[in-house]
Each structure stands twice: as structure tokens, then as C-alpha cells.
Amino acid sequence: MSGHAKDLALLDKIYRAPALEQWERLSRGLPAPVFRAVAQSLGAPVKKLAAWLELPERTLRSRPGLTAAESEKSFRAYRVFRQAQEVLEGEEEARHWLTTPKRALGGRTPVELLKSDVGANEVLNLLGAIDEGVYM
């Protein structure tokens, strides 16, 4: 299994775990290559994802592991991507949707809101509405 595949497998394992297990794993920090795997999943350059999440891209490259806060933000982006993938039924559809401005988000792209829990919840709420057939 390649490094990228191992990183995605780790993220997927955390994604499927109960909330307290997610919290425990993220509190310990994730390996730094996980951030690159999230960026690749989203189809975004590492530098761009770092900017969206307000993380220091240069620092992310120079350390072997992410802090708990960096892990949380990285996982948040992955979690929203996975939810978009499930609702929109495909990776490409999810990538396009996440990077296209939405009227329901004040003309912002969903990825712009991923830097905070409140913003990510708004994106997840919109995905929930789409899944229920109530697009806002």
C-alpha cells in the first residue's frame, strides 16, 4: 500500500469511528503526510488547502506530525469532502461542488468555510439539505 493510500486509509478509519474515538485520535495528532493526502483528495495544491484552513504550509512540510489543532482542521476538510462525496455520489462531483461559489453560502465556496467548525457545519447543513432534496 502506497503512503498516500495508507494516509487515506487512516483518515477513513477515523471517519468511520465513533466521535470519542475520533477526538482521541485527533488529539494525539496525525502524521504530517495526512495533510497532503487530504489536499490530493480535494484536488487542491497543498499550499491552497493550507491557506483555506489557515494553516502554516511551510511548517506543515517541515515537521513529521501535525498538532492536535492541525489534525482537527485537516480531518474537518476530509470529513466534509467525504460527506459531499456521499451526497453528490462521486469524487469529481464533490471536488467541483466544494470549490464552486454557492448562493446559500453568501457567494463563498464551501472550502472557504472549512477553517472553522461553524463554517464547516454550515457546509454540512447545506449538504444535508441537498440530500433531502431541499436545495437552498
C-alpha positions as semicolon CSV with decimal commas, in nm:
position;residue;x (nm);y (nm);z (nm)
1;M;0,000;0,000;0,000
2;S;0,146;0,338;-0,101
3;G;0,197;0,618;0,151
4;H;-0,096;0,813;0,008
5;A;-0,324;0,509;0,027
6;K;-0,214;0,443;0,389
7;D;-0,289;0,804;0,483
8;L;-0,634;0,787;0,324
9;A;-0,698;0,453;0,496
10;L;-0,611;0,615;0,831
11;L;-0,846;0,907;0,760
12;D;-1,122;0,669;0,654
13;K;-1,077;0,464;0,972
14;I;-1,109;0,779;1,181
15;Y;-1,409;0,894;0,972
16;R;-1,595;0,568;1,047
17;A;-1,506;0,567;1,419
18;P;-1,739;0,692;1,693
19;A;-1,698;1,060;1,783
20;L;-1,499;0,999;2,104
21;E;-1,254;0,776;1,920
22;Q;-1,218;1,045;1,654
23;W;-1,149;1,303;1,923
24;E;-0,892;1,080;2,094
25;R;-0,706;1,007;1,769
26;L;-0,705;1,368;1,654
27;S;-0,593;1,487;2,000
28;R;-0,275;1,280;1,960
29;G;-0,205;1,442;1,623
30;L;-0,181;1,284;1,281
31;P;0,127;1,216;1,067
32;A;0,213;1,519;0,852
33;P;0,165;1,333;0,519
34;V;-0,206;1,308;0,600
35;F;-0,239;1,677;0,512
36;R;-0,102;1,611;0,162
37;A;-0,348;1,320;0,124
38;V;-0,638;1,550;0,216
39;A;-0,520;1,808;-0,037
40;Q;-0,491;1,542;-0,308
41;S;-0,838;1,411;-0,225
42;L;-0,979;1,760;-0,265
43;G;-0,781;1,810;-0,585
44;A;-0,613;2,115;-0,435
45;P;-0,248;2,212;-0,408
46;V;-0,113;2,175;-0,053
47;K;-0,044;2,548;-0,043
48;K;-0,404;2,632;-0,132
49;L;-0,554;2,392;0,124
50;A;-0,321;2,535;0,390
51;A;-0,447;2,885;0,304
52;W;-0,814;2,774;0,312
53;L;-0,765;2,616;0,655
54;E;-0,538;2,896;0,778
55;L;-0,251;2,657;0,848
56;P;0,119;2,738;0,803
57;E;0,205;2,541;0,487
58;R;0,579;2,582;0,536
59;T;0,559;2,445;0,890
60;L;0,344;2,153;0,775
61;R;0,623;2,048;0,537
62;S;0,898;2,065;0,798
63;R;0,751;1,852;1,077
64;P;0,683;1,477;1,092
65;G;0,349;1,523;1,267
66;L;0,055;1,759;1,289
67;T;-0,054;1,922;1,613
68;A;-0,398;1,839;1,750
69;A;-0,538;2,164;1,604
70;E;-0,381;2,098;1,262
71;S;-0,509;1,740;1,272
72;E;-0,859;1,862;1,357
73;K;-0,865;2,110;1,068
74;S;-0,725;1,854;0,825
75;F;-0,978;1,594;0,932
76;R;-1,260;1,851;0,912
77;A;-1,178;1,908;0,545
78;Y;-1,166;1,533;0,483
79;R;-1,495;1,477;0,669
80;V;-1,675;1,742;0,464
81;F;-1,524;1,603;0,142
82;R;-1,646;1,253;0,231
83;Q;-1,993;1,385;0,309
84;A;-2,002;1,574;-0,022
85;Q;-1,885;1,258;-0,198
86;E;-2,169;1,057;-0,044
87;V;-2,439;1,317;-0,112
88;L;-2,325;1,404;-0,463
89;E;-2,232;1,044;-0,547
90;G;-1,878;1,090;-0,670
91;E;-1,533;1,231;-0,604
92;E;-1,521;1,468;-0,900
93;E;-1,871;1,597;-0,824
94;A;-1,767;1,660;-0,463
95;R;-1,447;1,841;-0,565
96;H;-1,635;2,063;-0,808
97;W;-1,912;2,139;-0,559
98;L;-1,668;2,226;-0,280
99;T;-1,478;2,474;-0,497
100;T;-1,774;2,646;-0,664
101;P;-1,937;2,954;-0,502
102;K;-2,280;2,889;-0,350
103;R;-2,557;3,146;-0,315
104;A;-2,667;2,973;0,007
105;L;-2,319;3,043;0,148
106;G;-2,321;3,410;0,062
107;G;-2,139;3,353;-0,265
108;R;-1,850;3,177;-0,092
109;T;-1,710;2,840;-0,189
110;P;-1,768;2,564;0,067
111;V;-1,392;2,514;0,115
112;E;-1,357;2,877;0,226
113;L;-1,573;2,797;0,529
114;L;-1,376;2,491;0,643
115;K;-1,136;2,692;0,858
116;S;-1,391;2,691;1,143
117;D;-1,637;2,446;1,294
118;V;-1,922;2,692;1,244
119;G;-1,840;2,727;0,874
120;A;-1,798;2,352;0,825
121;N;-2,132;2,293;0,997
122;E;-2,296;2,536;0,756
123;V;-2,149;2,343;0,463
124;L;-2,267;2,014;0,616
125;N;-2,615;2,163;0,669
126;L;-2,626;2,261;0,303
127;L;-2,519;1,911;0,202
128;G;-2,793;1,773;0,428
129;A;-3,049;1,994;0,255
130;I;-2,929;1,872;-0,085
131;D;-2,951;1,513;0,034
132;E;-3,309;1,573;0,149
133;G;-3,394;1,735;-0,183
134;V;-3,426;2,084;-0,036
135;Y;-3,153;2,284;-0,207
136;M;-3,131;2,634;-0,061
